Amino acid sequence: MTQAFRLENGGLINRDKKLSFKFNGKTYYGFEGDTLASALIANGVHLVGRSFKYHRPRGFFGAGVDEPYAIVQLYRNNETEPNIKATEQELFDGLEAKSVNCWPSVNFDIGAINNFLKIFLPAGFYYKTFMWPKSFWYRVYEPFIRKAAGLGVASTKHDKERYEHKYEYCDLLIAGSGPSGLASAYSAAKNGARVILAEDKPRFGGSLLTSDVNIGNQSGEDWANSIIAELKEMPNVVVKNRSQVFGYYDHNMLVMSEKVSDHLPKTKKYHPKQRLWYIRAKEVLISSGSIERPLVFGNNDTPGVMLSSAAKEYLKVYGVLVGKNPLVFTNNDSGYETAIEFKKNGINPIILDSRVNPQSEIINEAINLGIKIKFSYVVVAAQGYKKVNSADIAKISDDKKQLGTVENIKCDCICVSGFWTPTIHLASQSGNKTKFKEEIDAFVPGKSKQNETTLGAANGIFTLEETLKDSFTAGQDLSKKITNNDNKISFPNVVEKKSSQHDKFWCVPLPEGKNYKRFLDFQNDVSVSDIEIALKEGYRSIEHVKRYTTLGMATDQGKTSNLNGLQLVSDIENKVVPAVGHTTFRPPYTPISIGAIVGREVGKHSKPTRKSPMHSWHEKNNAVFVDAGVWLRPRYYKQGNETLFEASKREAKNVRTNVGVCDVTTLGKIDIKGPDSAELLNRVYTSAWLKLPVGKARYGVMLREDGIVMDDGTTTRISENHYHMTTTTAQAANVLSHLEYYLQLVWPELNVNVVSTTEQWAGAAIAGPKSRKLLQKLFPNNDVSNEGLPFMGYMESDLFGVKARIFRISFSGELAYEVNVESDNGNFMWEKIIELGQEFQVQPYGTEALSTLRIEMGHVAGSELDGRTIPYDTSLDGLVSKKKDFIGKRSLNREAFTSENRQKIVGVVPLDKKTSIPEGSHLVKDAKAPLPNKKLGHISASCWSVEHDNPFSLAILKDGKNMIGKKLFVMSPLKNKVIPVEIVSSHYVDPKGERVRS
Amino acid sequence: MLHIKCPYCGMRSQNEFSYGGDASVKRPELNKEISDQEWDSFVYNRKSLRGKHLELWQHLSGCRQWIKVERDTATHEIFNTYKADEEIS
Ligand SMILES: [Zn+2]
């Protein structure tokens, strides 16, 4: 396998290291330092894909981030990744890639029939065609669009790679390491500023790597290398290659994607694949350069038509010829630079220059080298289907309206240059209102919006000397503001060739009788005629034209198409380009992988995991865990082959007959101290709190200002000015913020301090008829009788040498206690309870049994306090004080909240006493009523009642108060269930509450 | 991501804060007789301003203080930040 288009010498690749790779199943060779694109071109491969809409053959158009076509599916280390630009993907040994958008193969593609039917696919085709009939949507249109859309296939496997996020602060962030980036970084760094210099390519230097210039008696490339080497040695400088600053956000926050391992066959151990940098910079220097603009002519999307700057880059960086018989079509001097490089390597290019009689140093050099140049000539159309094999060319009149006789000349590539477009995406993203610069027919940044300064080509300055001067000065001045240093740099001597003015001409008219497609947007297959249609149909705003035609959309974001599109609209509309305006540039500048955005926050790392001090005991005792907010809680403790249902029934039953113990560490706990603590509680809770004695607990409900129940829990008076509040696990953080809000902003006169103590205490609920006997064993020296420690009583004690708090509170409806010890002693407490509880048949119970117990006794929890219910709805209205004011009280007067048939909590039992009722089901009067069947209420929680041994549910039901005893239907269309039920009281067990007081 | 100057802790990133809405809202005093309309506008009605807006933020992952931030809702520019009890100039 020879690399027929690789030069013997030259380029920045390492010819000593040969790499093997596969493209569409065929093996090729390239060299270390190649991109996939340069290696394919070296092998003469130009057909890499099919276009999005018409499935036309696609080759390479650029040599970097500007590439609109050469997008491949990459296979690396048993993973696959779509949407990879072949021009950016560095070659590694064993790389595999495939074409996208083609079936069955890139050479024979059935979708290309669209190309021959293209008359049916004009602008707005999708909007017009896929409108009707409606029934066609999901059967015909959607599958078609889904198959046609997209640039590759996302992997369905779990991504095993690691992605990191990094937060960084710096004085100057410099995006782009071309001449302006290097110069500004250098002078700022010398001035002591903390600098981050980012380059998206593997090599630093930008245009210096390909241009024929001299800086300080060195070649551009050597100068770049010496500056980079010096910067890398400086402790105040971070220099990053393969790093794209893709987004400029508020307050000078920029985000950069660093490709750490994508250029390697396999990510090294402990290394990430990619790293996302969040950088807060004091000053931002945008030195992102410019992208060459295409010229527009017939079939200008044929493989082999490419930007002249790309052809030059393949030559100078990779030692690769994009063709051996090149045609250069240009409207400015840049095309000459490419032609000269060809000539220097023994290739004879032909230059077609649309200008009449341009004169400059570069043109003279080309003439002196004997390069054939045709002035006032244009390419009318490229010929060849899968690769350019000739070009139709013609002389063009001075007014650029008339073509002369069309002749055909042989060529194997057409290098186009339509002048340069500054890359202003970052400046625009920062909020900078860009302005149109007539001399270069392009937009440049206007007045700085944030702390951003745009330099060099990105600022529309295309001479090296001016760029370097501006950039050295900018780096110097901006760093001086920050560091107060004033270390001056001497400007190096610069030698460069002077250019002549470019031609404003960019779009070749169609020759008579020909109807060639002339493409503007190569990624989205948008041609001149599409824009014409959109305007004819009345679209005027450039934003609308963009969406109707898809010009400048998708991953490309109009990098090569934007200005030509605007130019066309302005020509047709007879407006100037600035009046047409440009569409908004949005981040990201270039596609960013989802993995990089997510970072390490995947799977178990997507949120912190909190474990109680007793977690390892639960693990050892076969607990099956469930996520409860950020906590991991035992759902049930599996014995043998038990199912969840069987285990939770056993555990709940044991609480009702013997005694159970449950880890309640996760409950929110807030320590409240200060002389006004009682007053705060009195305002926060709906019931009266001023008279709660020391050593007593009380159940309380708190509302939001709109009258909706926010949370419930018990609060205990530990001493005169000291309370211990508990909240639900889910609302713990919100309740603390809520209290802080009122204490800091609304009632700052209250002398109270609040602090979360959730993690300071480990809690165990001991519940069941034998719980008192067990408690007595744990605290042999305390009087825990009904008189010594009555319901809602509190005492402090000593658990075999460990400080303990005992609360007589119950969530299960049984005689129950809650013991708290400091977290470090949690496991000790737990093991003591299990050990001393053996004689009472103690068993641990998990959240599933806990739910069963609370549901059948009608105790409300999160599924009833769901942000839509008021105290009345949940039968908590007995706790609402009529006498005093509290948060949210005024809202309870609202008409809907006082309505006679207001929803209320009820119990629901299936008539057959067998069928389980799915949570979330609706309650209806008539199961056979026509749709939409009127919903009377919904099932909030379901369990298998261990007391009655049949299913039982809680529901929030319209006019629930008067519905007890009525028969309704539960409907769950999701589970395809219709269940006849009877409405009963929500207190299904011990309705008088005798057990808790026994 | 915004960069907010906590009057207690200094410049911190937005992800340490939580938003608390319009800072000019005053809760009616407790036990005061007020009309339905007055209460309704306290609970529900907020101006959705374009431009300068005085708003509450809590430095949740920092000092836990509720602070007042004067911010432009269109440009996100922050003009000043204040302690909860600070006089606003
Ligand atoms: Zn703070």
mmCIF file of N, CA, C and O in Angstrom, chain A residues 3-76:
data_model
loop_
_atom_site.group_PDB
_atom_site.id
_atom_site.type_symbol
_atom_site.label_atom_id
_atom_site.label_comp_id
_atom_site.label_asym_id
_atom_site.label_seq_id
_atom_site.Cartn_x
_atom_site.Cartn_y
_atom_site.Cartn_z
ATOM 1 N N GLN A 3 1.397 5.389 -0.303
ATOM 2 C CA GLN A 3 0.660 6.632 -0.112
ATOM 3 C C GLN A 3 0.978 7.523 -1.309
ATOM 4 O O GLN A 3 1.900 8.334 -1.274
ATOM 5 N N ALA A 4 0.186 7.347 -2.371
ATOM 6 C CA ALA A 4 0.508 7.919 -3.673
ATOM 7 C C ALA A 4 0.540 9.446 -3.671
ATOM 8 O O ALA A 4 1.152 10.057 -4.541
ATOM 9 N N PHE A 5 -0.156 10.061 -2.714
ATOM 10 C CA PHE A 5 -0.213 11.522 -2.709
ATOM 11 C C PHE A 5 0.642 12.122 -1.594
ATOM 12 O O PHE A 5 0.467 13.259 -1.230
ATOM 13 N N ARG A 6 1.554 11.311 -1.031
ATOM 14 C CA ARG A 6 2.410 11.814 0.043
ATOM 15 C C ARG A 6 3.732 12.254 -0.567
ATOM 16 O O ARG A 6 4.323 11.553 -1.382
ATOM 17 N N LEU A 7 4.200 13.431 -0.157
ATOM 18 C CA LEU A 7 5.493 13.918 -0.629
ATOM 19 C C LEU A 7 6.625 13.156 0.059
ATOM 20 O O LEU A 7 6.455 12.616 1.147
ATOM 21 N N GLU A 8 7.772 13.126 -0.616
ATOM 22 C CA GLU A 8 8.947 12.447 -0.059
ATOM 23 C C GLU A 8 9.419 13.132 1.218
ATOM 24 O O GLU A 8 9.825 12.506 2.179
ATOM 25 N N ASN A 9 9.385 14.459 1.172
ATOM 26 C CA ASN A 9 9.895 15.243 2.302
ATOM 27 C C ASN A 9 8.881 16.309 2.672
ATOM 28 O O ASN A 9 7.956 16.584 1.934
ATOM 29 N N GLY A 10 9.164 16.922 3.817
ATOM 30 C CA GLY A 10 8.374 18.084 4.208
ATOM 31 C C GLY A 10 7.186 17.728 5.074
ATOM 32 O O GLY A 10 6.786 16.564 5.188
ATOM 33 N N GLY A 11 6.652 18.741 5.711
ATOM 34 C CA GLY A 11 5.536 18.544 6.616
ATOM 35 C C GLY A 11 6.026 18.326 8.033
ATOM 36 O O GLY A 11 7.229 18.209 8.286
ATOM 37 N N LEU A 12 5.092 18.288 8.959
ATOM 38 C CA LEU A 12 5.447 18.179 10.372
ATOM 39 C C LEU A 12 5.123 16.785 10.909
ATOM 40 O O LEU A 12 5.022 16.573 12.102
ATOM 41 N N ILE A 13 4.930 15.841 10.011
ATOM 42 C CA ILE A 13 4.605 14.485 10.426
ATOM 43 C C ILE A 13 5.882 13.692 10.666
ATOM 44 O O ILE A 13 6.951 14.093 10.230
ATOM 45 N N ASN A 14 5.746 12.565 11.336
ATOM 46 C CA ASN A 14 6.902 11.727 11.639
ATOM 47 C C ASN A 14 6.893 10.506 10.707
ATOM 48 O O ASN A 14 6.199 9.527 10.957
ATOM 49 N N ARG A 15 7.695 10.587 9.637
ATOM 50 C CA ARG A 15 7.689 9.503 8.650
ATOM 51 C C ARG A 15 8.301 8.214 9.184
ATOM 52 O O ARG A 15 8.189 7.164 8.563
ATOM 53 N N ASP A 16 8.945 8.305 10.352
ATOM 54 C CA ASP A 16 9.545 7.092 10.920
ATOM 55 C C ASP A 16 8.505 6.234 11.621
ATOM 56 O O ASP A 16 8.772 5.095 11.964
ATOM 57 N N LYS A 17 7.362 6.806 11.883
ATOM 58 C CA LYS A 17 6.365 6.015 12.599
ATOM 59 C C LYS A 17 5.124 5.832 11.724
ATOM 60 O O LYS A 17 4.300 6.729 11.568
ATOM 61 N N LYS A 18 5.024 4.632 11.151
ATOM 62 C CA LYS A 18 3.927 4.305 10.258
ATOM 63 C C LYS A 18 2.755 3.782 11.083
ATOM 64 O O LYS A 18 2.951 2.985 12.012
ATOM 65 N N LEU A 19 1.569 4.236 10.780
ATOM 66 C CA LEU A 19 0.381 3.799 11.520
ATOM 67 C C LEU A 19 -0.595 3.135 10.551
ATOM 68 O O LEU A 19 -0.776 3.595 9.432
ATOM 69 N N SER A 20 -1.212 2.070 11.017
ATOM 70 C CA SER A 20 -2.194 1.396 10.176
ATOM 71 C C SER A 20 -3.599 1.752 10.658
ATOM 72 O O SER A 20 -3.843 1.896 11.859
ATOM 73 N N PHE A 21 -4.521 1.942 9.733
ATOM 74 C CA PHE A 21 -5.905 2.266 10.117
ATOM 75 C C PHE A 21 -6.857 1.725 9.074
ATOM 76 O O PHE A 21 -6.454 1.331 7.976
ATOM 77 N N LYS A 22 -8.140 1.675 9.455
ATOM 78 C CA LYS A 22 -9.161 1.154 8.548
ATOM 79 C C LYS A 22 -10.216 2.205 8.283
ATOM 80 O O LYS A 22 -10.692 2.864 9.212
ATOM 81 N N PHE A 23 -10.572 2.329 6.991
ATOM 82 C CA PHE A 23 -11.687 3.211 6.650
ATOM 83 C C PHE A 23 -12.653 2.414 5.792
ATOM 84 O O PHE A 23 -12.262 1.839 4.779
ATOM 85 N N ASN A 24 -13.887 2.354 6.210
ATOM 86 C CA ASN A 24 -14.916 1.542 5.549
ATOM 87 C C ASN A 24 -14.425 0.117 5.288
ATOM 88 O O ASN A 24 -14.640 -0.447 4.215
ATOM 89 N N GLY A 25 -13.691 -0.419 6.283
ATOM 90 C CA GLY A 25 -13.281 -1.813 6.214
ATOM 91 C C GLY A 25 -11.963 -2.064 5.499
ATOM 92 O O GLY A 25 -11.429 -3.163 5.561
ATOM 93 N N LYS A 26 -11.441 -1.062 4.818
ATOM 94 C CA LYS A 26 -10.207 -1.253 4.066
ATOM 95 C C LYS A 26 -9.020 -0.701 4.861
ATOM 96 O O LYS A 26 -9.130 0.347 5.488
ATOM 97 N N THR A 27 -7.898 -1.415 4.809
ATOM 98 C CA THR A 27 -6.726 -0.997 5.583
ATOM 99 C C THR A 27 -5.863 -0.016 4.791
ATOM 100 O O THR A 27 -5.626 -0.199 3.592
ATOM 101 N N TYR A 28 -5.405 1.021 5.470
ATOM 102 C CA TYR A 28 -4.506 2.018 4.875
ATOM 103 C C TYR A 28 -3.388 2.291 5.865
ATOM 104 O O TYR A 28 -3.447 1.888 7.033
ATOM 105 N N TYR A 29 -2.392 3.058 5.385
ATOM 106 C CA TYR A 29 -1.317 3.476 6.282
ATOM 107 C C TYR A 29 -1.155 4.979 6.245
ATOM 108 O O TYR A 29 -1.369 5.632 5.227
ATOM 109 N N GLY A 30 -0.766 5.520 7.379
ATOM 110 C CA GLY A 30 -0.450 6.947 7.475
ATOM 111 C C GLY A 30 0.742 7.098 8.395
ATOM 112 O O GLY A 30 1.395 6.106 8.738
ATOM 113 N N PHE A 31 1.007 8.323 8.813
ATOM 114 C CA PHE A 31 2.146 8.558 9.695
ATOM 115 C C PHE A 31 1.704 9.230 10.990
ATOM 116 O O PHE A 31 0.653 9.874 11.039
ATOM 117 N N GLU A 32 2.547 9.080 11.979
ATOM 118 C CA GLU A 32 2.302 9.780 13.233
ATOM 119 C C GLU A 32 2.272 11.286 12.954
ATOM 120 O O GLU A 32 3.150 11.803 12.270
ATOM 121 N N GLY A 33 1.247 11.942 13.460
ATOM 122 C CA GLY A 33 1.103 13.375 13.193
ATOM 123 C C GLY A 33 0.054 13.673 12.150
ATOM 124 O O GLY A 33 -0.322 14.828 11.939
ATOM 125 N N ASP A 34 -0.457 12.621 11.497
ATOM 126 C CA ASP A 34 -1.533 12.789 10.519
ATOM 127 C C ASP A 34 -2.877 12.998 11.228
ATOM 128 O O ASP A 34 -3.048 12.596 12.375
ATOM 129 N N THR A 35 -3.814 13.583 10.502
ATOM 130 C CA THR A 35 -5.213 13.429 10.904
ATOM 131 C C THR A 35 -5.779 12.311 10.036
ATOM 132 O O THR A 35 -5.146 11.898 9.052
ATOM 133 N N LEU A 36 -6.971 11.856 10.389
ATOM 134 C CA LEU A 36 -7.606 10.843 9.547
ATOM 135 C C LEU A 36 -7.754 11.391 8.131
ATOM 136 O O LEU A 36 -7.543 10.680 7.144
ATOM 137 N N ALA A 37 -8.081 12.694 8.024
ATOM 138 C CA ALA A 37 -8.271 13.311 6.710
ATOM 139 C C ALA A 37 -6.971 13.313 5.916
ATOM 140 O O ALA A 37 -6.933 12.896 4.755
ATOM 141 N N SER A 38 -5.875 13.769 6.535
ATOM 142 C CA SER A 38 -4.621 13.870 5.778
ATOM 143 C C SER A 38 -4.140 12.486 5.360
ATOM 144 O O SER A 38 -3.603 12.312 4.262
ATOM 145 N N ALA A 39 -4.363 11.489 6.223
ATOM 146 C CA ALA A 39 -3.932 10.136 5.880
ATOM 147 C C ALA A 39 -4.765 9.569 4.729
ATOM 148 O O ALA A 39 -4.240 8.908 3.836
ATOM 149 N N LEU A 40 -6.068 9.860 4.722
ATOM 150 C CA LEU A 40 -6.912 9.375 3.614
ATOM 151 C C LEU A 40 -6.520 10.061 2.308
ATOM 152 O O LEU A 40 -6.413 9.416 1.273
ATOM 153 N N ILE A 41 -6.307 11.357 2.356
ATOM 154 C CA ILE A 41 -5.941 12.078 1.131
ATOM 155 C C ILE A 41 -4.590 11.567 0.619
ATOM 156 O O ILE A 41 -4.392 11.402 -0.582
ATOM 157 N N ALA A 42 -3.660 11.282 1.555
ATOM 158 C CA ALA A 42 -2.358 10.735 1.154
ATOM 159 C C ALA A 42 -2.539 9.436 0.379
ATOM 160 O O ALA A 42 -1.756 9.094 -0.501
ATOM 161 N N ASN A 43 -3.605 8.711 0.710
ATOM 162 C CA ASN A 43 -3.902 7.452 0.025
ATOM 163 C C ASN A 43 -4.828 7.645 -1.177
ATOM 164 O O ASN A 43 -5.350 6.675 -1.723
ATOM 165 N N GLY A 44 -5.088 8.887 -1.512
ATOM 166 C CA GLY A 44 -5.930 9.159 -2.675
ATOM 167 C C GLY A 44 -7.418 8.967 -2.427
ATOM 168 O O GLY A 44 -8.207 8.899 -3.360
ATOM 169 N N VAL A 45 -7.828 8.866 -1.171
ATOM 170 C CA VAL A 45 -9.254 8.665 -0.858
ATOM 171 C C VAL A 45 -9.916 10.025 -0.663
ATOM 172 O O VAL A 45 -9.529 10.787 0.222
ATOM 173 N N HIS A 46 -10.870 10.330 -1.503
ATOM 174 C CA HIS A 46 -11.566 11.611 -1.373
ATOM 175 C C HIS A 46 -13.048 11.453 -1.110
ATOM 176 O O HIS A 46 -13.719 12.402 -0.737
ATOM 177 N N LEU A 47 -13.574 10.254 -1.323
ATOM 178 C CA LEU A 47 -15.004 10.043 -1.111
ATOM 179 C C LEU A 47 -15.194 9.547 0.325
ATOM 180 O O LEU A 47 -14.822 8.429 0.653
ATOM 181 N N VAL A 48 -15.718 10.390 1.195
ATOM 182 C CA VAL A 48 -15.815 9.993 2.607
ATOM 183 C C VAL A 48 -17.240 9.906 3.117
ATOM 184 O O VAL A 48 -17.483 9.383 4.197
ATOM 185 N N GLY A 49 -18.205 10.413 2.371
ATOM 186 C CA GLY A 49 -19.557 10.342 2.911
ATOM 187 C C GLY A 49 -20.571 10.762 1.883
ATOM 188 O O GLY A 49 -20.270 10.941 0.695
ATOM 189 N N ARG A 50 -21.785 10.879 2.377
ATOM 190 C CA ARG A 50 -22.879 11.327 1.528
ATOM 191 C C ARG A 50 -23.528 12.501 2.215
ATOM 192 O O ARG A 50 -23.550 12.587 3.435
ATOM 193 N N SER A 51 -24.089 13.403 1.421
ATOM 194 C CA SER A 51 -24.631 14.603 2.033
ATOM 195 C C SER A 51 -25.963 14.296 2.704
ATOM 196 O O SER A 51 -26.606 13.287 2.451
ATOM 197 N N PHE A 52 -26.323 15.222 3.553
ATOM 198 C CA PHE A 52 -27.438 15.093 4.467
ATOM 199 C C PHE A 52 -28.772 14.881 3.752
ATOM 200 O O PHE A 52 -29.535 13.984 4.072
ATOM 201 N N LYS A 53 -29.062 15.688 2.756
ATOM 202 C CA LYS A 53 -30.390 15.684 2.163
ATOM 203 C C LYS A 53 -30.411 14.910 0.835
ATOM 204 O O LYS A 53 -31.239 14.039 0.633
ATOM 205 N N TYR A 54 -29.466 15.231 -0.039
ATOM 206 C CA TYR A 54 -29.494 14.628 -1.384
ATOM 207 C C TYR A 54 -28.581 13.422 -1.507
ATOM 208 O O TYR A 54 -28.491 12.829 -2.570
ATOM 209 N N HIS A 55 -27.854 13.121 -0.430
ATOM 210 C CA HIS A 55 -26.921 11.985 -0.468
ATOM 211 C C HIS A 55 -25.911 12.125 -1.599
ATOM 212 O O HIS A 55 -25.546 11.161 -2.247
ATOM 213 N N ARG A 56 -25.502 13.358 -1.864
ATOM 214 C CA ARG A 56 -24.469 13.558 -2.881
ATOM 215 C C ARG A 56 -23.117 13.157 -2.309
ATOM 216 O O ARG A 56 -22.903 13.259 -1.101
ATOM 217 N N PRO A 57 -22.196 12.717 -3.150
ATOM 218 C CA PRO A 57 -20.871 12.313 -2.652
ATOM 219 C C PRO A 57 -20.191 13.479 -1.934
ATOM 220 O O PRO A 57 -20.313 14.628 -2.347
ATOM 221 N N ARG A 58 -19.514 13.140 -0.862
ATOM 222 C CA ARG A 58 -18.863 14.163 -0.070
ATOM 223 C C ARG A 58 -17.392 13.834 0.148
ATOM 224 O O ARG A 58 -17.045 12.681 0.437
ATOM 225 N N GLY A 59 -16.537 14.853 0.010
ATOM 226 C CA GLY A 59 -15.104 14.668 0.251
ATOM 227 C C GLY A 59 -14.648 15.531 1.398
ATOM 228 O O GLY A 59 -15.344 15.635 2.401
ATOM 229 N N PHE A 60 -13.485 16.128 1.245
ATOM 230 C CA PHE A 60 -12.958 17.026 2.273
ATOM 231 C C PHE A 60 -13.061 18.446 1.763
ATOM 232 O O PHE A 60 -12.777 18.729 0.607
ATOM 233 N N PHE A 61 -13.445 19.358 2.626
ATOM 234 C CA PHE A 61 -13.524 20.754 2.211
ATOM 235 C C PHE A 61 -12.515 21.610 2.969
ATOM 236 O O PHE A 61 -11.996 22.570 2.457
ATOM 237 N N GLY A 62 -12.258 21.252 4.222
ATOM 238 C CA GLY A 62 -11.333 22.026 5.046
ATOM 239 C C GLY A 62 -10.244 21.136 5.606
ATOM 240 O O GLY A 62 -10.017 20.022 5.127
ATOM 241 N N ALA A 63 -9.568 21.650 6.642
ATOM 242 C CA ALA A 63 -8.501 20.871 7.256
ATOM 243 C C ALA A 63 -8.577 20.924 8.778
ATOM 244 O O ALA A 63 -7.639 20.561 9.469
ATOM 245 N N GLY A 64 -9.708 21.393 9.294
ATOM 246 C CA GLY A 64 -9.802 21.508 10.756
ATOM 247 C C GLY A 64 -11.239 21.619 11.199
ATOM 248 O O GLY A 64 -12.125 20.948 10.665
ATOM 249 N N VAL A 65 -11.483 22.520 12.139
ATOM 250 C CA VAL A 65 -12.799 22.666 12.755
ATOM 251 C C VAL A 65 -13.834 23.194 11.754
ATOM 252 O O VAL A 65 -15.035 23.040 11.941
ATOM 253 N N ASP A 66 -13.350 23.790 10.648
ATOM 254 C CA ASP A 66 -14.252 24.370 9.656
ATOM 255 C C ASP A 66 -14.862 23.319 8.727
ATOM 256 O O ASP A 66 -15.737 23.632 7.940
ATOM 257 N N GLU A 67 -14.430 22.079 8.814
ATOM 258 C CA GLU A 67 -14.874 21.036 7.884
ATOM 259 C C GLU A 67 -16.381 20.783 7.974
ATOM 260 O O GLU A 67 -16.884 20.403 9.020
ATOM 261 N N PRO A 68 -17.116 21.013 6.880
ATOM 262 C CA PRO A 68 -18.554 20.762 6.947
ATOM 263 C C PRO A 68 -18.984 19.341 6.570
ATOM 264 O O PRO A 68 -20.061 18.907 6.930
ATOM 265 N N TYR A 69 -18.136 18.615 5.773
ATOM 266 C CA TYR A 69 -18.626 17.326 5.275
ATOM 267 C C TYR A 69 -18.048 16.097 5.940
ATOM 268 O O TYR A 69 -18.732 15.118 6.129
ATOM 269 N N ALA A 70 -16.722 16.093 6.082
ATOM 270 C CA ALA A 70 -16.031 14.826 6.342
ATOM 271 C C ALA A 70 -16.262 14.381 7.778
ATOM 272 O O ALA A 70 -15.388 14.431 8.623
ATOM 273 N N ILE A 71 -17.503 13.971 8.011
ATOM 274 C CA ILE A 71 -17.901 13.565 9.357
ATOM 275 C C ILE A 71 -18.049 12.047 9.365
ATOM 276 O O ILE A 71 -18.725 11.486 8.510
ATOM 277 N N VAL A 72 -17.377 11.397 10.290
ATOM 278 C CA VAL A 72 -17.352 9.935 10.273
ATOM 279 C C VAL A 72 -17.804 9.359 11.615
ATOM 280 O O VAL A 72 -17.906 10.054 12.612
ATOM 281 N N GLN A 73 -18.069 8.072 11.543
ATOM 282 C CA GLN A 73 -18.352 7.293 12.749
ATOM 283 C C GLN A 73 -17.015 6.669 13.144
ATOM 284 O O GLN A 73 -16.378 5.991 12.336
ATOM 285 N N LEU A 74 -16.601 6.910 14.390
ATOM 286 C CA LEU A 74 -15.282 6.445 14.821
ATOM 287 C C LEU A 74 -15.419 5.218 15.727
ATOM 288 O O LEU A 74 -16.339 5.147 16.540
ATOM 289 N N TYR A 75 -14.498 4.281 15.562
ATOM 290 C CA TYR A 75 -14.458 3.096 16.437
ATOM 291 C C TYR A 75 -13.116 3.113 17.151
ATOM 292 O O TYR A 75 -12.070 3.156 16.524
ATOM 293 N N ARG A 76 -13.176 3.128 18.478
ATOM 294 C CA ARG A 76 -11.940 3.234 19.251
ATOM 295 C C ARG A 76 -12.118 2.416 20.521
ATOM 296 O O ARG A 76 -13.087 2.620 21.250
#
